[in-house]
Amino acid sequence: MPHRLRIPGRATAVLMLAILAALPGTAMAEDDACLAPGQWFMEGALTTPETLLATAARQEVVMLGERHDEKAHHRWQLHTLAGLYAHRSDMVIGLEMLPRDVQPVLDAWVAGELSEEAFIRESNWKEVWGIDAELYLPILHFARMQQVPLVALNIQPALRQRLAREGWQAVPSSERHAITAPEAATPAYRERLTQIFQHHPAAENPAAENEEEKQEGQAQDKNEGAALESFIQAQLAWDRAMADGLATAAQNGSLAVGLMGYGHVIHGDGVPHQLQDLGISRQMALLPLAINDCQPPDASLADGVYVLDEAVESSD
């Protein structure tokens, strides 16, 4: 494992990367120049944890992305939350995992009124989320220990589908938690969602071999077009609900930190895009990333990237 590289300053890091990148075939190839677990990247350059966390603490909203079933990602989230809390004790933690209906259960948990078993049962965790609650319990206990409010950011799948199917104007504000209609997806986000949809078996469109099959295929294409649009609108409803919850949590000056899947935060699309539409310009998206070579992460992926030990991540 490469030893941890000490970076005396951001300017030095930028200069070092520029020099290495200019050498054909040798960019970051030396062992002491390769990425090491525990390093942070911000704006495409190595930075210190102190600088990264201080910058994040000045935001209104911070998003911590995750792959839901990766234990290492949740460890990273917990450590990052602790670091942010040291800067901002007025923190609020928002959870993609639970719909707004269960907010009273989260309040009871933070107040110390529920055991782990009671929380899992009363939040209906296994049905509404399904991912092992053990992965999230350390974070939940951190919130209870420090008395950090927990906020349910999500909405019920049935409501997402209704909004996608009927449109926002057809659903009364009182029946959608007063959430406003989402900003349209960027072209890049639409393309990414389209690719996800097309990888689903239901989106396959076999080639037609005769006229009857062509007509059937045209009808299928039309149905698939409608299904794709419904899928995109449901995703936008999901993003908007979480952005709305975080924006509301930040209204009184608190630092709102949202835990959510990678797909909702990467490349500035999803929740960051909806937050911008809601007037939240001071925001950061942070991600953990296992990197197995000496190339720095794509700077457009997120505002900050934390380097994970790939061996530790793959062993969990």
CSV table of N, CA and C in Angstrom, one decimal, residues 37-159:
chain,number,residue,atom,x,y,z
A,37,PRO,N,-5.3,6.1,0.5
A,37,PRO,CA,-6.6,6.2,1.3
A,37,PRO,C,-6.5,7.3,2.3
A,38,GLY,N,-7.6,8.0,2.5
A,38,GLY,CA,-7.7,9.1,3.5
A,38,GLY,C,-7.4,10.5,2.9
A,39,GLN,N,-7.1,10.6,1.6
A,39,GLN,CA,-6.8,11.8,0.9
A,39,GLN,C,-8.2,12.4,0.4
A,40,TRP,N,-8.2,13.7,0.4
A,40,TRP,CA,-9.4,14.5,-0.1
A,40,TRP,C,-9.0,15.2,-1.4
A,41,PHE,N,-9.9,15.2,-2.4
A,41,PHE,CA,-9.7,16.0,-3.6
A,41,PHE,C,-10.8,17.0,-3.6
A,42,MET,N,-10.5,18.3,-3.9
A,42,MET,CA,-11.5,19.3,-4.1
A,42,MET,C,-11.1,20.2,-5.3
A,43,GLU,N,-12.0,20.4,-6.2
A,43,GLU,CA,-11.7,21.1,-7.4
A,43,GLU,C,-10.5,20.5,-8.2
A,44,GLY,N,-10.5,19.2,-8.2
A,44,GLY,CA,-9.5,18.5,-9.0
A,44,GLY,C,-8.1,18.4,-8.4
A,45,ALA,N,-7.9,18.9,-7.2
A,45,ALA,CA,-6.6,19.0,-6.5
A,45,ALA,C,-6.6,18.4,-5.1
A,46,LEU,N,-5.5,17.8,-4.7
A,46,LEU,CA,-5.4,17.3,-3.3
A,46,LEU,C,-5.6,18.5,-2.4
A,47,THR,N,-6.3,18.2,-1.3
A,47,THR,CA,-6.5,19.2,-0.2
A,47,THR,C,-6.4,18.5,1.1
A,48,THR,N,-6.4,19.3,2.2
A,48,THR,CA,-6.3,18.7,3.5
A,48,THR,C,-7.7,18.5,4.1
A,49,PRO,N,-7.9,17.6,5.0
A,49,PRO,CA,-9.2,17.4,5.6
A,49,PRO,C,-9.7,18.7,6.3
A,50,GLU,N,-8.7,19.4,6.9
A,50,GLU,CA,-9.1,20.7,7.5
A,50,GLU,C,-9.7,21.7,6.6
A,51,THR,N,-9.1,21.8,5.4
A,51,THR,CA,-9.6,22.8,4.4
A,51,THR,C,-10.9,22.3,3.8
A,52,LEU,N,-11.0,21.0,3.5
A,52,LEU,CA,-12.3,20.5,2.9
A,52,LEU,C,-13.4,20.7,3.9
A,53,LEU,N,-13.2,20.3,5.2
A,53,LEU,CA,-14.3,20.3,6.1
A,53,LEU,C,-14.7,21.8,6.5
A,54,ALA,N,-13.7,22.6,6.6
A,54,ALA,CA,-14.0,24.0,6.8
A,54,ALA,C,-14.8,24.7,5.7
A,55,THR,N,-14.5,24.3,4.5
A,55,THR,CA,-15.2,24.8,3.3
A,55,THR,C,-16.6,24.2,3.3
A,56,ALA,N,-16.8,23.0,3.6
A,56,ALA,CA,-18.1,22.3,3.6
A,56,ALA,C,-19.0,23.0,4.7
A,57,ALA,N,-18.4,23.3,5.8
A,57,ALA,CA,-19.1,23.8,7.0
A,57,ALA,C,-19.7,25.2,6.7
A,58,ARG,N,-19.1,25.9,5.7
A,58,ARG,CA,-19.7,27.2,5.3
A,58,ARG,C,-20.9,27.2,4.4
A,59,GLN,N,-21.2,26.0,4.0
A,59,GLN,CA,-22.4,25.8,3.1
A,59,GLN,C,-23.7,25.9,3.8
A,60,GLU,N,-24.8,26.0,3.0
A,60,GLU,CA,-26.1,25.8,3.5
A,60,GLU,C,-26.5,24.3,3.6
A,61,VAL,N,-26.1,23.6,2.5
A,61,VAL,CA,-26.4,22.2,2.3
A,61,VAL,C,-25.2,21.4,1.9
A,62,VAL,N,-24.9,20.3,2.5
A,62,VAL,CA,-23.9,19.3,2.1
A,62,VAL,C,-24.5,18.0,1.8
A,63,MET,N,-24.2,17.4,0.7
A,63,MET,CA,-24.7,16.0,0.4
A,63,MET,C,-23.6,15.0,0.5
A,64,LEU,N,-23.8,13.9,1.2
A,64,LEU,CA,-22.9,12.8,1.3
A,64,LEU,C,-23.4,11.6,0.5
A,65,GLY,N,-22.8,11.4,-0.6
A,65,GLY,CA,-23.3,10.3,-1.5
A,65,GLY,C,-22.9,8.9,-0.9
A,66,GLU,N,-23.5,7.9,-1.4
A,66,GLU,CA,-23.3,6.6,-0.9
A,66,GLU,C,-23.7,5.5,-1.9
A,67,ARG,N,-23.1,4.4,-1.9
A,67,ARG,CA,-23.7,3.2,-2.5
A,67,ARG,C,-24.3,2.5,-1.2
A,68,HIS,N,-25.6,2.2,-1.3
A,68,HIS,CA,-26.3,1.9,-0.1
A,68,HIS,C,-25.8,0.7,0.7
A,69,ASP,N,-25.3,-0.3,0.0
A,69,ASP,CA,-24.9,-1.5,0.7
A,69,ASP,C,-23.4,-1.6,1.0
A,70,GLU,N,-22.7,-0.5,0.8
A,70,GLU,CA,-21.3,-0.5,1.1
A,70,GLU,C,-21.0,0.0,2.5
A,71,LYS,N,-20.5,-0.9,3.4
A,71,LYS,CA,-20.2,-0.5,4.8
A,71,LYS,C,-19.2,0.6,4.8
A,72,ALA,N,-18.2,0.6,4.0
A,72,ALA,CA,-17.1,1.6,4.0
A,72,ALA,C,-17.7,3.0,3.7
A,73,HIS,N,-18.7,3.1,2.9
A,73,HIS,CA,-19.3,4.4,2.6
A,73,HIS,C,-20.0,4.9,3.8
A,74,HIS,N,-20.6,4.1,4.6
A,74,HIS,CA,-21.3,4.6,5.8
A,74,HIS,C,-20.4,4.9,6.9
A,75,ARG,N,-19.2,4.2,7.0
A,75,ARG,CA,-18.2,4.6,7.9
A,75,ARG,C,-17.7,6.0,7.6
A,76,TRP,N,-17.4,6.2,6.3
A,76,TRP,CA,-17.0,7.5,5.8
A,76,TRP,C,-18.0,8.6,6.1
A,77,GLN,N,-19.3,8.3,5.9
A,77,GLN,CA,-20.3,9.3,6.2
A,77,GLN,C,-20.3,9.7,7.7
A,78,LEU,N,-20.2,8.7,8.6
A,78,LEU,CA,-20.1,8.9,10.0
A,78,LEU,C,-18.9,9.8,10.4
A,79,HIS,N,-17.7,9.5,9.8
A,79,HIS,CA,-16.6,10.3,10.1
A,79,HIS,C,-16.7,11.7,9.6
A,80,THR,N,-17.3,11.8,8.4
A,80,THR,CA,-17.5,13.2,7.9
A,80,THR,C,-18.5,14.0,8.6
A,81,LEU,N,-19.6,13.3,9.1
A,81,LEU,CA,-20.5,14.0,9.9
A,81,LEU,C,-19.9,14.5,11.2
A,82,ALA,N,-19.1,13.7,11.8
A,82,ALA,CA,-18.4,14.1,13.0
A,82,ALA,C,-17.5,15.3,12.8
A,83,GLY,N,-16.8,15.3,11.7
A,83,GLY,CA,-15.9,16.4,11.3
A,83,GLY,C,-16.7,17.7,11.1
A,84,LEU,N,-17.8,17.6,10.4
A,84,LEU,CA,-18.7,18.7,10.2
A,84,LEU,C,-19.3,19.2,11.4
A,85,TYR,N,-19.7,18.3,12.3
A,85,TYR,CA,-20.3,18.7,13.6
A,85,TYR,C,-19.3,19.5,14.4
A,86,ALA,N,-18.0,19.2,14.3
A,86,ALA,CA,-17.0,19.9,15.1
A,86,ALA,C,-17.0,21.4,14.6
A,87,HIS,N,-17.4,21.7,13.4
A,87,HIS,CA,-17.4,23.0,12.9
A,87,HIS,C,-18.8,23.6,13.1
A,88,ARG,N,-19.8,22.8,13.0
A,88,ARG,CA,-21.2,23.3,13.0
A,88,ARG,C,-22.1,22.4,13.9
A,89,SER,N,-22.2,22.8,15.1
A,89,SER,CA,-23.1,22.0,16.0
A,89,SER,C,-24.6,22.2,15.7
A,90,ASP,N,-24.9,23.2,14.9
A,90,ASP,CA,-26.3,23.4,14.5
A,90,ASP,C,-26.7,22.6,13.3
A,91,MET,N,-26.1,21.4,13.2
A,91,MET,CA,-26.3,20.5,12.0
A,91,MET,C,-27.6,19.8,12.1
A,92,VAL,N,-28.2,19.5,10.9
A,92,VAL,CA,-29.4,18.7,10.8
A,92,VAL,C,-29.0,17.6,9.7
A,93,ILE,N,-29.4,16.4,10.0
A,93,ILE,CA,-29.1,15.3,9.1
A,93,ILE,C,-30.3,14.8,8.4
A,94,GLY,N,-30.3,14.9,7.1
A,94,GLY,CA,-31.5,14.4,6.3
A,94,GLY,C,-31.2,13.1,5.7
A,95,LEU,N,-32.3,12.2,5.7
A,95,LEU,CA,-32.1,10.8,5.3
A,95,LEU,C,-33.0,10.5,4.0
A,96,GLU,N,-32.4,10.1,3.0
A,96,GLU,CA,-33.1,9.6,1.8
A,96,GLU,C,-33.9,8.3,2.2
A,97,MET,N,-33.5,7.6,3.2
A,97,MET,CA,-34.0,6.3,3.4
A,97,MET,C,-35.4,6.2,3.9
A,98,LEU,N,-35.9,7.3,4.4
A,98,LEU,CA,-37.3,7.2,5.0
A,98,LEU,C,-38.2,8.3,4.5
A,99,PRO,N,-39.5,8.0,4.3
A,99,PRO,CA,-40.4,9.0,3.8
A,99,PRO,C,-40.9,9.9,4.9
A,100,ARG,N,-41.4,11.0,4.6
A,100,ARG,CA,-41.8,12.0,5.5
A,100,ARG,C,-42.9,11.6,6.5
A,101,ASP,N,-43.6,10.6,6.2
A,101,ASP,CA,-44.6,10.1,7.1
A,101,ASP,C,-44.1,9.6,8.4
A,102,VAL,N,-42.8,9.2,8.4
A,102,VAL,CA,-42.2,8.6,9.6
A,102,VAL,C,-41.4,9.6,10.4
A,103,GLN,N,-41.6,10.9,10.1
A,103,GLN,CA,-40.8,11.9,10.9
A,103,GLN,C,-41.0,11.8,12.4
A,104,PRO,N,-42.2,11.5,12.9
A,104,PRO,CA,-42.4,11.4,14.4
A,104,PRO,C,-41.5,10.3,14.9
A,105,VAL,N,-41.3,9.2,14.2
A,105,VAL,CA,-40.4,8.1,14.6
A,105,VAL,C,-39.0,8.6,14.8
A,106,LEU,N,-38.5,9.4,13.8
A,106,LEU,CA,-37.2,9.9,13.9
A,106,LEU,C,-37.0,10.8,15.1
A,107,ASP,N,-38.0,11.6,15.3
A,107,ASP,CA,-38.0,12.5,16.5
A,107,ASP,C,-37.9,11.7,17.8
A,108,ALA,N,-38.7,10.7,17.9
A,108,ALA,CA,-38.7,9.8,19.1
A,108,ALA,C,-37.4,9.1,19.3
A,109,TRP,N,-36.7,8.7,18.2
A,109,TRP,CA,-35.4,8.1,18.2
A,109,TRP,C,-34.4,9.1,18.8
A,110,VAL,N,-34.3,10.3,18.3
A,110,VAL,CA,-33.3,11.2,18.8
A,110,VAL,C,-33.6,11.6,20.2
A,111,ALA,N,-34.9,11.6,20.6
A,111,ALA,CA,-35.2,11.9,22.0
A,111,ALA,C,-34.9,10.7,23.0
A,112,GLY,N,-34.5,9.6,22.4
A,112,GLY,CA,-34.1,8.5,23.3
A,112,GLY,C,-35.3,7.6,23.7
A,113,GLU,N,-36.4,7.7,23.0
A,113,GLU,CA,-37.6,7.0,23.4
A,113,GLU,C,-37.8,5.7,22.8
A,114,LEU,N,-36.9,5.3,21.9
A,114,LEU,CA,-37.1,4.0,21.2
A,114,LEU,C,-35.8,3.2,21.2
A,115,SER,N,-36.0,1.9,21.4
A,115,SER,CA,-34.8,1.0,21.2
A,115,SER,C,-34.6,0.8,19.7
A,116,GLU,N,-33.5,0.2,19.4
A,116,GLU,CA,-33.2,-0.1,18.0
A,116,GLU,C,-34.3,-0.9,17.3
A,117,GLU,N,-34.7,-1.9,18.0
A,117,GLU,CA,-35.8,-2.8,17.5
A,117,GLU,C,-37.1,-2.0,17.3
A,118,ALA,N,-37.4,-1.2,18.2
A,118,ALA,CA,-38.6,-0.4,18.1
A,118,ALA,C,-38.5,0.6,17.0
A,119,PHE,N,-37.4,1.2,16.8
A,119,PHE,CA,-37.2,2.1,15.7
A,119,PHE,C,-37.4,1.5,14.4
A,120,ILE,N,-36.7,0.3,14.2
A,120,ILE,CA,-36.8,-0.4,12.9
A,120,ILE,C,-38.2,-0.8,12.6
A,121,ARG,N,-38.9,-1.2,13.7
A,121,ARG,CA,-40.3,-1.7,13.5
A,121,ARG,C,-41.2,-0.5,13.2
A,122,GLU,N,-41.2,0.6,14.0
A,122,GLU,CA,-42.1,1.7,13.8
A,122,GLU,C,-41.8,2.5,12.6
A,123,SER,N,-40.6,2.5,12.1
A,123,SER,CA,-40.3,3.3,10.9
A,123,SER,C,-40.6,2.4,9.7
A,124,ASN,N,-40.9,1.2,9.9
A,124,ASN,CA,-41.2,0.3,8.8
A,124,ASN,C,-40.0,0.2,7.9
A,125,TRP,N,-38.8,0.2,8.5
A,125,TRP,CA,-37.5,0.3,7.7
A,125,TRP,C,-37.4,-0.8,6.7
A,126,LYS,N,-37.7,-2.0,7.0
A,126,LYS,CA,-37.4,-3.2,6.1
A,126,LYS,C,-38.3,-3.0,4.9
A,127,GLU,N,-39.5,-2.5,5.0
A,127,GLU,CA,-40.4,-2.4,3.9
A,127,GLU,C,-40.1,-1.1,3.0
A,128,VAL,N,-39.8,0.0,3.7
A,128,VAL,CA,-39.7,1.3,2.9
A,128,VAL,C,-38.3,1.4,2.4
A,129,TRP,N,-37.3,0.8,3.0
A,129,TRP,CA,-35.9,0.9,2.5
A,129,TRP,C,-35.3,-0.4,2.1
A,130,GLY,N,-35.3,-1.4,3.0
A,130,GLY,CA,-34.9,-2.7,2.6
A,130,GLY,C,-33.4,-3.0,2.8
A,131,ILE,N,-32.5,-2.0,2.8
A,131,ILE,CA,-31.1,-2.1,3.0
A,131,ILE,C,-30.9,-2.4,4.5
A,132,ASP,N,-30.0,-3.2,4.9
A,132,ASP,CA,-29.7,-3.6,6.3
A,132,ASP,C,-29.6,-2.4,7.2
A,133,ALA,N,-30.4,-2.2,8.2
A,133,ALA,CA,-30.4,-1.1,9.1
A,133,ALA,C,-29.1,-1.0,9.9
A,134,GLU,N,-28.4,-2.2,10.0
A,134,GLU,CA,-27.2,-2.2,10.8
A,134,GLU,C,-26.1,-1.2,10.1
A,135,LEU,N,-26.2,-1.0,8.8
A,135,LEU,CA,-25.3,-0.1,8.2
A,135,LEU,C,-25.5,1.3,8.6
A,136,TYR,N,-26.7,1.7,9.0
A,136,TYR,CA,-27.0,3.0,9.3
A,136,TYR,C,-27.1,3.3,10.8
A,137,LEU,N,-27.2,2.3,11.6
A,137,LEU,CA,-27.3,2.5,13.1
A,137,LEU,C,-26.2,3.3,13.7
A,138,PRO,N,-24.9,3.2,13.3
A,138,PRO,CA,-23.9,4.0,13.9
A,138,PRO,C,-24.2,5.5,13.7
A,139,ILE,N,-24.7,5.9,12.5
A,139,ILE,CA,-25.0,7.3,12.2
A,139,ILE,C,-26.2,7.7,13.0
A,140,LEU,N,-27.2,6.8,13.2
A,140,LEU,CA,-28.4,7.1,14.0
A,140,LEU,C,-28.0,7.3,15.4
A,141,HIS,N,-27.1,6.5,15.9
A,141,HIS,CA,-26.7,6.7,17.3
A,141,HIS,C,-25.9,8.0,17.5
A,142,PHE,N,-25.1,8.3,16.5
A,142,PHE,CA,-24.4,9.6,16.5
A,142,PHE,C,-25.4,10.8,16.7
A,143,ALA,N,-26.4,10.7,15.9
A,143,ALA,CA,-27.4,11.8,15.9
A,143,ALA,C,-28.1,11.9,17.3
A,144,ARG,N,-28.4,10.7,17.9
A,144,ARG,CA,-29.0,10.7,19.2
A,144,ARG,C,-28.0,11.2,20.3
A,145,MET,N,-26.8,10.7,20.2
A,145,MET,CA,-25.8,11.1,21.2
A,145,MET,C,-25.6,12.6,21.2
A,146,GLN,N,-25.5,13.2,20.0
A,146,GLN,CA,-25.2,14.6,19.9
A,146,GLN,C,-26.5,15.5,19.8
A,147,GLN,N,-27.6,14.8,19.9
A,147,GLN,CA,-28.9,15.5,19.7
A,147,GLN,C,-29.0,16.3,18.4
A,148,VAL,N,-28.6,15.7,17.4
A,148,VAL,CA,-28.7,16.3,16.0
A,148,VAL,C,-30.0,15.9,15.4
A,149,PRO,N,-30.9,16.8,15.0
A,149,PRO,CA,-32.1,16.4,14.4
A,149,PRO,C,-32.0,15.6,13.2
A,150,LEU,N,-32.8,14.6,13.1
A,150,LEU,CA,-32.9,13.7,11.9
A,150,LEU,C,-34.2,14.1,11.1
A,151,VAL,N,-34.0,14.2,9.8
A,151,VAL,CA,-35.2,14.6,8.9
A,151,VAL,C,-35.4,13.6,7.8
A,152,ALA,N,-36.6,13.1,7.7
A,152,ALA,CA,-37.0,12.2,6.6
A,152,ALA,C,-37.2,13.1,5.3
A,153,LEU,N,-36.4,12.8,4.3
A,153,LEU,CA,-36.4,13.6,3.1
A,153,LEU,C,-37.3,13.0,2.0
A,154,ASN,N,-37.6,11.7,2.1
A,154,ASN,CA,-38.2,11.1,0.9
A,154,ASN,C,-39.7,11.2,1.0
A,155,ILE,N,-40.3,10.7,-0.1
A,155,ILE,CA,-41.8,10.6,-0.1
A,155,ILE,C,-42.1,9.1,-0.5
A,156,GLN,N,-43.3,8.7,-0.3
A,156,GLN,CA,-43.7,7.4,-0.6
A,156,GLN,C,-43.6,7.1,-2.1
A,157,PRO,N,-43.2,5.9,-2.4
A,157,PRO,CA,-43.2,5.5,-3.9
A,157,PRO,C,-44.5,5.8,-4.6
A,158,ALA,N,-45.6,5.5,-3.9
A,158,ALA,CA,-46.9,5.7,-4.5
A,158,ALA,C,-47.1,7.2,-4.9
A,159,LEU,N,-46.6,8.1,-4.1
A,159,LEU,CA,-46.8,9.5,-4.4
A,159,LEU,C,-45.9,9.9,-5.6
